[in-house]
Coordinates of C-alpha atoms in Angstrom, one line a residue:
Chain A
M16 CA 80.1 85.7 110.6
P17 CA 82.7 83.5 109.1
F18 CA 82.3 82.2 105.5
F19 CA 81.9 78.6 106.6
K20 CA 79.2 79.1 109.0
V21 CA 77.3 81.4 106.5
S22 CA 77.5 78.7 103.9
I23 CA 76.2 76.0 106.2
D24 CA 73.3 78.4 107.3
I25 CA 72.4 78.9 103.7
R26 CA 72.3 75.2 103.0
R27 CA 70.1 74.8 106.1
K28 CA 67.7 77.7 104.8
R29 CA 67.6 76.1 101.4
G30 CA 66.6 72.9 103.0
F31 CA 63.7 74.6 104.9
K32 CA 62.6 76.3 101.7
E33 CA 62.5 73.1 99.8
L34 CA 60.4 71.6 102.7
A35 CA 58.0 74.6 102.7
M36 CA 57.5 74.5 98.9
T37 CA 56.6 70.7 99.0
S38 CA 54.2 71.1 101.9
N39 CA 52.6 74.3 100.8
Y40 CA 51.8 73.2 97.2
G41 CA 48.9 75.7 96.8
N42 CA 50.8 78.8 97.7
D43 CA 53.7 77.9 95.2
R44 CA 53.7 81.3 93.5
V45 CA 54.0 83.3 96.8
D46 CA 56.7 81.1 98.1
Q47 CA 58.7 81.2 94.9
T48 CA 58.9 85.1 95.1
V49 CA 59.8 85.0 98.6
D50 CA 62.4 82.4 97.8
K51 CA 63.9 84.5 95.0
R52 CA 64.1 87.6 97.4
K53 CA 65.6 85.5 100.2
K54 CA 68.0 83.7 97.8
N55 CA 69.4 87.1 96.7
E56 CA 69.7 88.1 100.3
D57 CA 71.4 85.0 101.2
L58 CA 73.9 85.5 98.3
L59 CA 74.6 89.0 99.3
T60 CA 75.2 87.8 103.0
C61 CA 77.5 85.1 101.8
F62 CA 79.4 87.5 99.5
S63 CA 79.7 90.2 102.3
S64 CA 80.9 87.6 104.8
V65 CA 83.5 86.3 102.3
L66 CA 84.7 89.7 101.9
R67 CA 84.6 90.4 105.6
A68 CA 86.5 87.2 106.4
F69 CA 89.1 88.0 103.7
G70 CA 89.4 91.6 104.7
S71 CA 89.4 91.0 108.4
L72 CA 92.8 91.7 109.8
D73 CA 92.3 89.0 112.4
N74 CA 92.3 86.4 109.6
F75 CA 95.1 88.0 107.7
P76 CA 97.9 85.4 108.7
F77 CA 95.5 82.5 107.9
W78 CA 95.1 84.0 104.3
V79 CA 98.9 83.9 104.1
L80 CA 99.0 80.4 105.2
F81 CA 96.3 79.5 102.7
L82 CA 98.2 81.3 99.9
I83 CA 101.4 79.5 100.8
A84 CA 99.6 76.1 100.8
A85 CA 97.9 76.9 97.5
L86 CA 101.0 78.0 95.8
S87 CA 103.0 75.1 97.2
L88 CA 100.4 72.6 95.9
V89 CA 100.1 74.1 92.5
S90 CA 103.9 74.4 91.9
R91 CA 104.6 70.8 93.1
L92 CA 101.8 69.6 90.8
V93 CA 103.3 71.3 87.9
L94 CA 106.8 70.1 88.7
L95 CA 105.7 66.4 89.5
L96 CA 103.8 66.1 86.3
R97 CA 106.6 67.2 84.1
Chain B
M228 CA 88.7 88.1 118.7
N229 CA 86.4 90.6 120.4
S230 CA 88.8 91.9 123.1
K231 CA 88.8 95.7 123.4
L232 CA 92.2 97.2 123.4
P233 CA 93.1 100.5 125.3
S234 CA 93.7 103.6 123.3
D235 CA 96.9 104.7 121.6
T236 CA 99.5 107.0 123.0
V237 CA 101.5 109.4 120.9
A238 CA 104.8 107.4 121.6
G239 CA 102.9 104.2 120.7
R240 CA 101.8 105.7 117.4
L241 CA 105.4 106.9 116.6
L242 CA 106.6 103.4 117.4
M243 CA 104.1 101.9 114.9
V244 CA 105.3 104.4 112.2
F245 CA 108.9 103.3 112.8
V246 CA 107.7 99.7 112.7
L247 CA 105.9 100.2 109.4
L248 CA 108.9 102.1 107.8
A249 CA 111.2 99.2 108.8
L250 CA 108.8 96.7 107.4
C251 CA 108.7 98.7 104.1
Y252 CA 112.4 98.7 103.8
W253 CA 112.6 94.9 104.2
G254 CA 109.6 94.4 102.0
V255 CA 111.2 96.3 99.1
F256 CA 114.2 94.2 99.7
S257 CA 112.2 91.0 99.5
V258 CA 110.6 92.0 96.2
V259 CA 113.7 93.3 94.4
C260 CA 116.5 91.1 95.9
P261 CA 117.4 88.1 93.8
V262 CA 118.2 84.8 95.3
T263 CA 121.6 85.3 97.4
T264 CA 121.7 82.2 99.6
Y265 CA 124.2 79.5 99.2
D266 CA 121.8 76.8 100.2
A267 CA 119.1 77.9 97.7
H268 CA 121.7 78.1 94.8
V269 CA 122.9 74.5 95.6
Y270 CA 119.7 72.7 96.5
N271 CA 116.7 74.5 98.0
L272 CA 115.6 76.2 94.8
A273 CA 118.1 74.5 92.4
R274 CA 116.1 71.4 92.6
L275 CA 113.0 73.1 91.3
A276 CA 114.9 74.0 88.2
I277 CA 116.3 70.6 87.8
A278 CA 112.9 69.1 88.3
E279 CA 111.6 71.6 85.7
K280 CA 114.3 70.5 83.1
A281 CA 114.7 66.7 83.9
G282 CA 111.5 65.9 85.7
F283 CA 111.2 65.1 89.5
W284 CA 110.8 61.3 89.3
Q285 CA 114.3 60.5 88.1
G286 CA 117.6 59.7 89.8
S287 CA 120.1 60.8 87.1
A288 CA 119.9 64.7 87.1
W289 CA 120.2 65.5 90.8
N290 CA 123.8 66.7 91.6
S291 CA 123.3 66.8 95.4
N292 CA 121.7 64.4 97.9
R293 CA 120.2 67.4 99.6
Q294 CA 118.1 68.1 96.5
I295 CA 116.4 64.7 97.0
L296 CA 116.0 64.0 100.6
F297 CA 115.0 67.4 102.1
P298 CA 111.3 68.3 102.3
W299 CA 110.4 70.8 99.7
V300 CA 106.8 72.1 100.4
F301 CA 108.0 75.5 101.2
D302 CA 110.8 75.6 98.6
A303 CA 108.1 74.8 95.8
V304 CA 106.3 78.1 96.8
H305 CA 109.1 80.0 95.2
Y306 CA 108.7 78.4 91.7
P307 CA 106.4 81.1 90.3
F308 CA 108.7 83.8 91.7
L309 CA 111.7 82.1 90.0
K310 CA 109.8 82.2 86.7
L311 CA 108.9 85.9 87.3
G312 CA 112.6 86.7 88.1
R313 CA 111.7 88.9 91.0
G314 CA 110.1 88.7 94.5
A315 CA 111.6 85.2 95.5
A316 CA 112.0 86.3 99.0
L317 CA 108.3 87.5 99.3
P318 CA 107.0 84.3 100.8
S319 CA 109.4 84.5 103.7
F320 CA 108.6 88.2 104.2
L321 CA 104.9 87.4 104.2
C322 CA 105.4 84.7 106.8
L323 CA 107.2 87.4 109.0
V324 CA 104.5 89.9 108.5
G325 CA 101.9 87.2 109.4
A326 CA 103.8 86.1 112.5
L327 CA 104.3 89.7 113.6
Y328 CA 100.7 90.4 113.3
M329 CA 99.8 87.3 115.3
I330 CA 102.3 88.1 118.0
Y331 CA 101.0 91.7 118.2
R332 CA 97.3 90.6 118.6
L333 CA 98.2 88.0 121.3
V334 CA 100.4 90.3 123.3
A335 CA 98.0 93.2 122.9
I336 CA 95.0 91.1 124.3
S337 CA 97.1 89.3 127.0
W338 CA 99.0 92.6 128.1
N339 CA 98.7 95.9 126.3
R340 CA 99.3 97.4 123.0
D341 CA 102.6 99.2 124.0
A342 CA 104.0 95.8 124.9
A343 CA 102.8 94.3 121.7
R344 CA 104.3 97.1 119.7
W345 CA 107.7 96.8 121.4
C346 CA 107.6 93.1 120.7
V347 CA 107.1 93.6 117.1
A348 CA 109.9 96.3 117.0
A349 CA 112.2 94.0 119.0
L350 CA 111.8 91.2 116.5
L351 CA 112.7 93.6 113.6
A352 CA 115.9 94.4 115.6
M353 CA 117.2 90.7 115.5
P354 CA 119.7 90.1 112.5
T355 CA 118.8 86.3 112.0
V356 CA 115.0 87.0 112.0
M357 CA 115.3 89.9 109.5
L358 CA 117.9 88.1 107.1
Q359 CA 115.7 85.0 107.0
A360 CA 112.6 87.1 106.4
S361 CA 114.2 88.6 103.3
T362 CA 115.7 85.3 101.8
V363 CA 114.4 82.1 100.3
K364 CA 115.4 79.7 103.0
N365 CA 112.8 77.7 104.8
D366 CA 113.3 78.6 108.4
L367 CA 111.0 81.6 108.9
V368 CA 108.0 79.5 107.7
I369 CA 108.6 77.2 111.0
L370 CA 108.0 80.3 113.2
F371 CA 105.1 81.3 111.0
T372 CA 103.3 77.9 111.0
L373 CA 104.1 77.5 114.8
T374 CA 102.4 81.0 115.4
C375 CA 99.4 80.1 113.1
W376 CA 99.0 76.9 115.1
F377 CA 99.0 78.7 118.4
Y378 CA 96.8 81.6 117.3
A379 CA 94.3 79.2 115.7
L380 CA 94.1 77.2 118.9
Y381 CA 93.9 80.3 121.0
R382 CA 91.0 81.6 119.0
Y383 CA 89.3 78.2 118.9
R384 CA 89.1 78.4 122.8
S385 CA 86.7 81.4 122.6
E386 CA 85.1 81.0 119.1
S387 CA 84.8 77.2 118.8
R388 CA 84.8 77.3 115.0
K389 CA 85.7 74.1 113.1
W390 CA 87.9 75.9 110.5
L391 CA 90.1 77.0 113.1
L392 CA 91.0 73.4 113.9
A393 CA 91.6 73.0 110.3
V394 CA 94.1 75.9 110.2
A395 CA 95.9 74.3 113.2
A396 CA 96.2 71.1 111.5
L397 CA 97.3 72.8 108.1
S398 CA 99.9 74.7 110.0
L399 CA 101.5 71.5 111.6
A400 CA 101.4 69.7 108.2
L401 CA 103.0 72.7 106.5
M402 CA 105.7 72.7 109.2
A403 CA 106.6 69.1 108.8
G404 CA 106.6 69.4 105.0
S405 CA 108.8 72.6 104.9
K406 CA 111.9 71.5 106.8
T407 CA 113.3 68.4 108.3
S408 CA 113.9 70.1 111.6
G409 CA 110.2 70.9 111.6
I410 CA 109.2 67.3 112.0
P411 CA 110.1 66.8 115.6
L412 CA 108.6 70.1 116.5
C413 CA 105.3 69.1 114.5
G414 CA 105.2 65.8 116.4
L415 CA 105.4 67.7 119.7
L416 CA 102.8 70.2 118.8
F417 CA 100.5 67.4 117.5
L418 CA 100.6 65.7 120.8
A419 CA 100.3 69.1 122.6
T420 CA 97.1 69.7 120.5
L421 CA 95.5 66.4 121.4
W422 CA 96.3 67.1 125.1
H423 CA 94.8 70.6 124.7
L424 CA 91.6 69.2 123.2
R425 CA 91.5 66.2 125.6
N426 CA 88.2 67.2 127.2
R427 CA 86.6 67.9 123.8
W428 CA 86.8 64.7 122.1
R429 CA 84.7 65.8 119.1
A430 CA 87.1 68.7 118.4
G431 CA 89.9 66.3 119.0
L432 CA 88.7 63.9 116.4
Q433 CA 88.0 66.7 114.0
F434 CA 91.6 68.0 114.4
L435 CA 92.8 64.4 113.8
L436 CA 90.7 64.2 110.5
F437 CA 91.9 67.6 109.2
F438 CA 95.5 66.6 110.1
S439 CA 95.2 63.2 108.3
L440 CA 93.9 65.1 105.3
F441 CA 96.6 67.8 105.3
L442 CA 99.6 65.8 106.0
P443 CA 99.6 63.8 102.8
L444 CA 99.0 67.0 100.9
F445 CA 101.6 69.1 102.7
G446 CA 103.9 66.8 104.5
S447 CA 106.3 66.4 101.4
V448 CA 105.4 62.9 100.7
E449 CA 106.8 62.8 97.3
T450 CA 110.4 63.5 98.5
Y451 CA 110.2 60.5 100.9
I452 CA 109.0 58.4 97.9
L453 CA 111.8 59.6 95.7
S454 CA 114.3 59.0 98.6
W455 CA 112.9 55.5 98.9
Q456 CA 113.4 55.0 95.1
I457 CA 117.1 56.2 95.1
Y458 CA 118.2 55.3 98.5
H459 CA 115.8 52.5 99.6
N460 CA 115.2 54.6 102.6
P461 CA 112.4 57.2 102.9
L462 CA 114.7 59.6 104.9
G463 CA 117.4 59.5 102.3
S464 CA 121.1 58.5 102.7
K465 CA 121.5 56.8 106.0
S466 CA 125.1 58.2 106.5
F467 CA 123.9 61.8 105.7
I468 CA 121.1 61.5 108.2
R469 CA 123.4 60.0 110.8
D470 CA 126.1 62.9 110.3
S471 CA 123.6 65.7 110.4
S472 CA 122.0 64.4 113.6
N473 CA 123.4 64.7 117.2
R474 CA 125.0 61.3 117.6
D475 CA 126.0 61.8 121.3
G476 CA 122.7 61.8 123.0
I477 CA 122.1 63.8 126.1
G478 CA 125.8 64.6 126.3
G479 CA 125.8 65.9 122.8
A480 CA 122.5 67.8 123.4
L481 CA 123.9 69.5 126.5
A482 CA 127.2 70.6 124.5
N483 CA 125.2 72.0 121.6
F484 CA 122.9 73.9 124.1
V485 CA 126.0 75.4 125.7
R486 CA 127.4 76.3 122.3
Y487 CA 124.1 77.9 121.2
Y488 CA 123.8 79.8 124.5
I489 CA 127.4 81.2 124.7
G490 CA 127.5 81.8 120.9
N491 CA 124.5 83.9 120.8
L492 CA 125.8 86.3 123.4
S493 CA 126.3 89.5 121.7
L494 CA 127.1 93.1 121.9
G495 CA 125.2 93.8 118.7
V496 CA 128.1 95.5 116.9
D497 CA 129.6 92.5 115.0
G498 CA 128.7 92.3 111.4
A499 CA 130.0 92.2 107.8
G500 CA 132.0 95.4 108.3
H501 CA 133.2 95.2 111.8
Q502 CA 134.3 92.5 114.2
S503 CA 134.8 93.5 117.8
G504 CA 136.8 90.4 118.8
L505 CA 133.9 89.1 120.9
T506 CA 133.6 85.9 118.8
G507 CA 137.3 84.9 119.7
V508 CA 136.5 85.4 123.4
L509 CA 133.2 83.5 123.3
E510 CA 134.8 80.6 121.4
G511 CA 137.7 80.3 123.9
A512 CA 135.2 80.4 126.9
C513 CA 132.9 77.8 125.3
R514 CA 135.8 75.5 124.6
S515 CA 137.1 75.9 128.2
F516 CA 133.6 75.3 129.7
L517 CA 133.0 72.2 127.6
D518 CA 136.3 70.8 128.5
F519 CA 135.7 71.4 132.2
V520 CA 132.3 69.8 132.3
G521 CA 133.6 66.7 130.3
L522 CA 131.7 67.5 127.1
K523 CA 134.7 68.0 124.8
N524 CA 134.0 67.2 121.0
V525 CA 130.4 65.8 121.3
G526 CA 127.3 66.9 119.5
Y527 CA 129.1 67.9 116.3
R528 CA 128.7 67.0 112.6
P529 CA 131.8 64.7 111.9
D530 CA 133.8 67.6 110.1
F531 CA 133.5 69.9 113.1
N532 CA 135.0 69.7 116.4
D533 CA 136.1 72.1 119.3
A534 CA 139.3 73.0 117.3
N535 CA 137.5 74.4 114.3
M536 CA 134.2 75.5 116.0
V537 CA 133.5 79.2 115.2
F538 CA 130.8 81.7 116.2
G539 CA 130.1 83.5 112.9
K540 CA 128.4 87.0 113.5
S541 CA 129.4 87.8 109.9
G542 CA 126.3 89.6 109.0
G543 CA 125.4 86.9 106.4
D544 CA 122.2 84.8 106.1
A545 CA 123.9 81.8 107.7
G546 CA 126.5 83.4 109.9
S547 CA 124.5 85.9 112.1
D548 CA 123.2 85.8 115.5
F549 CA 120.2 87.5 117.2
G550 CA 122.0 90.7 118.1
L551 CA 121.9 92.4 121.5
V552 CA 118.2 92.2 121.7
G553 CA 118.3 88.5 121.3
A554 CA 121.1 88.0 123.9
L555 CA 119.3 90.1 126.4
G556 CA 116.1 88.1 125.9
M557 CA 118.1 84.8 126.2
T558 CA 119.7 86.1 129.6
A559 CA 116.5 87.4 131.0
S560 CA 114.6 84.3 130.1
T561 CA 117.2 82.2 132.0
I562 CA 116.4 84.5 135.1
F563 CA 112.7 84.2 134.6
L564 CA 112.8 80.6 134.3
L565 CA 114.8 80.3 137.5
T566 CA 112.9 82.9 139.6
R567 CA 109.3 83.2 138.3
C568 CA 106.1 81.1 139.1
T569 CA 105.4 78.2 136.9
T570 CA 101.9 79.4 136.2
D571 CA 103.1 82.7 134.9
Y572 CA 102.9 83.4 131.1
I573 CA 106.4 85.0 131.1
W574 CA 107.7 81.8 132.7
K575 CA 105.9 79.6 130.1
L576 CA 107.3 81.6 127.2
S577 CA 110.8 81.3 128.5
G578 CA 110.3 77.7 129.2
A579 CA 108.9 77.1 125.7
G580 CA 112.0 78.9 124.3
F581 CA 114.4 76.8 126.2
L582 CA 112.5 73.5 125.4
T583 CA 112.5 74.2 121.7
L584 CA 116.2 75.2 122.0
F585 CA 116.9 71.9 123.7
L586 CA 114.9 70.0 121.0
T587 CA 117.2 71.5 118.4
S588 CA 120.3 70.8 120.4
Y589 CA 119.2 67.1 120.9
T590 CA 118.1 66.4 117.3
I591 CA 120.6 68.3 115.2
A592 CA 124.3 68.2 115.1
W593 CA 126.1 71.4 115.6
M594 CA 127.2 73.4 112.7
P595 CA 128.4 76.9 112.3
W596 CA 125.3 78.0 110.4
N597 CA 122.7 76.7 112.8
A598 CA 121.5 80.0 114.1
R599 CA 118.5 80.1 111.8
F600 CA 117.3 76.8 113.4
L601 CA 116.8 78.8 116.6
L602 CA 114.3 81.4 115.5
V603 CA 111.5 79.9 117.6
P604 CA 113.4 80.0 120.9
F605 CA 114.9 83.4 120.4
V606 CA 111.6 84.9 119.4
A607 CA 110.1 83.4 122.6
F608 CA 112.9 84.8 124.8
T609 CA 112.5 88.2 123.2
I610 CA 108.8 88.3 123.7
A611 CA 109.3 87.3 127.4
L612 CA 111.7 90.1 128.1
T613 CA 109.9 92.8 126.1
V614 CA 106.6 91.9 127.7
K615 CA 108.1 91.9 131.1
V616 CA 109.6 95.4 130.6
F617 CA 106.7 97.1 128.8
S618 CA 103.6 95.4 130.2
E619 CA 103.3 97.7 133.1
P620 CA 103.7 101.4 131.8
G621 CA 104.2 102.9 135.4
R622 CA 107.1 100.5 136.2
F623 CA 110.6 100.2 135.1
R624 CA 110.7 103.5 133.4
A625 CA 114.5 103.8 133.2
V626 CA 114.8 100.3 132.1
Q627 CA 111.9 100.9 129.5
R628 CA 114.0 103.9 128.0
L629 CA 117.2 101.9 128.0
Y630 CA 115.8 98.8 126.4
G631 CA 113.7 100.7 123.9
S632 CA 116.7 102.6 122.7
V633 CA 118.6 99.3 122.4
I634 CA 115.7 98.0 120.1
I635 CA 115.5 101.2 118.0
V636 CA 119.3 101.5 117.5
S637 CA 119.6 97.7 116.7
A638 CA 116.7 97.9 114.2
L639 CA 118.3 100.9 112.6
A640 CA 121.8 99.5 112.6
L641 CA 120.8 96.0 111.4
P642 CA 120.9 96.6 107.5
F643 CA 124.2 98.3 107.8
G644 CA 125.8 95.4 109.6
S645 CA 124.5 92.9 107.0
L646 CA 126.4 91.4 104.3
N647 CA 124.0 92.1 101.3
R648 CA 121.0 93.9 102.8
R649 CA 122.6 97.4 103.1
P650 CA 120.8 100.3 101.5
K651 CA 123.5 100.4 98.8
D652 CA 122.7 96.7 98.0
L653 CA 119.1 97.7 97.5
K654 CA 120.3 100.0 94.6
T655 CA 122.5 97.1 93.3
A656 CA 119.6 94.7 93.5
I657 CA 117.5 97.1 91.2
K658 CA 120.4 98.0 88.8
H659 CA 122.7 95.0 88.7
K660 CA 120.9 92.2 90.4
E661 CA 123.7 89.6 89.3
H662 CA 126.2 91.4 91.5
L663 CA 123.9 90.7 94.6
M664 CA 123.1 87.2 93.5
F665 CA 126.7 86.3 93.6
S666 CA 127.6 88.3 96.7
E667 CA 128.3 85.1 98.6
Q668 CA 130.5 83.6 95.8
P669 CA 131.6 86.6 93.6
Q670 CA 134.1 84.4 91.5
L671 CA 131.0 82.7 89.9
E672 CA 129.8 86.0 88.4
K673 CA 132.5 85.8 85.7
I674 CA 131.6 82.3 84.7
W675 CA 127.9 83.2 84.6
S676 CA 128.8 86.1 82.3
D677 CA 130.9 83.9 80.1
V678 CA 128.1 81.4 79.6
R679 CA 125.8 84.2 78.6
K680 CA 128.3 85.5 76.1
I681 CA 129.0 82.1 74.6
R682 CA 125.4 81.6 74.4
S683 CA 124.8 84.7 72.5
H684 CA 127.3 83.8 69.8
N685 CA 126.1 80.1 69.5
K686 CA 122.3 80.2 69.8
N687 CA 121.6 76.6 68.6
Q688 CA 124.0 74.7 70.8
H689 CA 122.9 72.3 73.4
W690 CA 124.3 72.8 77.0
Y691 CA 125.2 70.2 79.7
L692 CA 125.6 71.0 83.3
V693 CA 128.1 68.7 85.1
A694 CA 127.9 69.8 88.5
G695 CA 129.4 68.6 91.9
D696 CA 127.7 68.2 95.2
D697 CA 128.2 71.8 96.5
S698 CA 127.9 73.6 93.0
W699 CA 125.7 76.6 92.6
T700 CA 123.5 75.4 89.7
L701 CA 120.6 77.6 90.1
P702 CA 122.0 80.9 88.5
F703 CA 123.0 78.9 85.4
L704 CA 119.9 76.9 85.0
L705 CA 117.9 80.1 85.1
I706 CA 119.6 81.8 82.2
D707 CA 117.2 82.6 79.5
N708 CA 117.2 80.7 76.3
I709 CA 119.6 78.1 77.3
E710 CA 118.4 74.5 76.8
W711 CA 120.2 72.7 79.7
T712 CA 120.5 69.0 80.4
P713 CA 121.6 68.5 84.1
A714 CA 124.1 65.7 83.7
P715 CA 125.9 65.1 87.0
K716 CA 127.1 61.7 85.5
W717 CA 129.3 61.9 82.4
E718 CA 127.4 58.9 80.9
T719 CA 124.3 61.1 80.6
I720 CA 125.9 63.2 78.0
L721 CA 126.6 60.1 75.8
T722 CA 123.1 58.8 76.3
K723 CA 121.5 62.0 75.5
E724 CA 123.6 62.6 72.5
R725 CA 122.8 59.1 71.1
E726 CA 119.0 59.8 71.7
T727 CA 119.0 63.1 69.9
G728 CA 121.3 62.2 67.1
R729 CA 122.5 65.6 66.5
I730 CA 125.2 65.5 63.8
G731 CA 127.9 68.2 63.3
Q732 CA 126.6 70.2 66.4
N733 CA 129.1 70.3 69.2
A734 CA 127.5 70.8 72.7
F735 CA 128.9 72.9 75.3
V736 CA 129.5 71.6 78.9
L737 CA 129.7 73.7 81.9
V738 CA 131.6 71.8 84.6
L739 CA 131.3 73.0 88.2
G740 CA 133.4 71.4 90.7
R741 CA 134.0 68.0 88.9
E742 CA 137.0 66.2 87.5
V743 CA 136.9 65.8 83.6
P744 CA 137.6 62.2 82.5
G745 CA 140.4 62.1 80.0
E746 CA 138.4 60.0 77.5
I747 CA 135.9 62.8 76.8
P748 CA 136.6 64.2 73.3
S749 CA 136.5 67.8 73.9
F750 CA 138.4 71.1 74.0
T751 CA 138.5 73.7 76.8
V752 CA 136.7 77.0 76.0
M753 CA 137.2 78.5 79.3
K754 CA 139.3 77.5 82.4
Y755 CA 138.6 78.8 85.8
S756 CA 140.1 78.1 89.4
G757 CA 139.8 74.4 90.6
T758 CA 137.7 72.0 88.6
T759 CA 135.5 74.6 87.0
L760 CA 135.5 75.1 83.2
I761 CA 133.6 75.4 80.0
L762 CA 134.2 72.7 77.4
Q763 CA 132.9 72.1 74.0
I764 CA 132.3 68.4 73.3
E765 CA 132.9 67.0 69.8
T766 CA 129.7 64.9 69.7
D767 CA 130.5 62.8 66.8
L768 CA 133.6 61.7 68.4
L769 CA 131.9 61.1 71.6
R770 CA 129.4 58.7 70.0
S771 CA 132.1 56.7 68.5
A772 CA 133.9 56.6 71.9
G773 CA 131.1 54.4 73.0
Q774 CA 131.4 52.3 75.9
K775 CA 135.0 53.2 76.6
L776 CA 133.8 56.4 78.1
Y777 CA 135.0 56.9 81.7
L778 CA 132.3 56.1 84.3
A779 CA 132.3 58.7 86.9
P780 CA 131.5 57.7 90.4
P781 CA 127.9 58.2 91.3
L782 CA 127.3 61.9 92.2
V783 CA 124.6 61.4 94.7
R784 CA 127.0 60.2 97.4
S785 CA 127.0 60.3 101.2
F786 CA 129.2 62.6 103.3

């Protein structure tokens, strides 16, 4: 799963969690434990998908493109501000 | 990309090992090789050093109008490598590896792995491709961004992910910002993208949004603003643009097309150490043909014509062709275009190659060093031929063996026929990189050494660099511990000396290709051929000379 989709999914899940917490005020403690575990899982999923996207050979040329774009942007900024 | 690929053959694996070894050779070169290219020393990278010392937003320190008006997005990528002192060619090499990977994947999925491997090997056998991949020029990035754009849209068709549209938009913006000749291609591909997404209006809008975000960031807007400030024209000097463009319309485009076609016929044996005499035959044939069809002396830059037209094949970065593999690809693509069905992929590849070749012929005036503008068409031609030969393993066995041998021999021989990418140059690059740095202008090495020697005996002296339009400024500006002031106008020295108020400290002036006005109170430290010398200026006398100082004509001139 690509990084961008994962991050969108996490945001969605977080939204649902907040909704669940406000509607189930009485079960607050249980929800918080579940939320914490889920949060860790989400972070792991996000981290592994970033690694996967970065490590995926299919995306390798795009990382070269991003690297070139980033180097160009930083170098030009440095030279333009001198 | 989920497509399953068929399993490997032993020959296929061996070919892959060969490809990886070849890539290792060129990769090592790109890391250890210093900047060797004429253009980079004069403007591509020289302007980074000038911007570092004098700032970007000024009009007094540039010594060539090409430092101002050409887009610089890809050139700027080399800045950290210039500071490091090594690896300046790495960005181009990474572009090559990225492009090869995408070509491999696309061919492997559309046809088979064998064809994909041979396509990669074939590109490694083309002199201009490999020389551009191991240098700092901004030509291979056009091929890379084009391949990225295609690969992103190809994947978007099956994956429908937004970020692939962002990649396609970023590729086009980088293409336009990296090289002037990338602008018409970017325009064409921008329209092609909108056409491709015509039935997915939401995706089309997203692409437009990404493109409008990336174009200001990566379209080299700042060079257009600087050109506006200096020339009152965002594209720079009008006469320079006019002279560098094809001024003869369709007639000029057809003549240029013929020149590129005939000029890139090759036996694959011509290079730095050997000339077969083919170039003379091709030049004669081209002149006769153009004369016969009534296209004499059209399409050229004003300083070139049929009489001084030369087809290089010299093994240098700017004077090579695409070898025997490229010539075979071009010839075969002509046949494919005329004989195959228009819906066929090989026909489309050949057609795309000729379309981009014609686009270059139409937009840019013919110059002897234009082969590097033709990377895209020749890569398309070569892929078309290689796919045709190797896509059906059971067919054309004899042709496969013959063409495969041509590819392997050409790839092996390529470094040996080059001007400064031979195995012995690798050793030179590691031990004496300045020898390699000046391989295109060896006479400058002595001057460079003298400047360093003088600097070692006069550590506190200030240096001025008075350079002409075609001067190699980069190697001098990169010398450690010299505080340079780029001063293409002599008055800059007077102004600077008045500002700093140094008393009793004479400054040195390195003059590269400029006349020295008689009024300058100085004595010659070293004199070289032409108008190149090292002076020591008596700054106290200079200040008293005041307004009598000769005012040199503006350096940033049109030509």
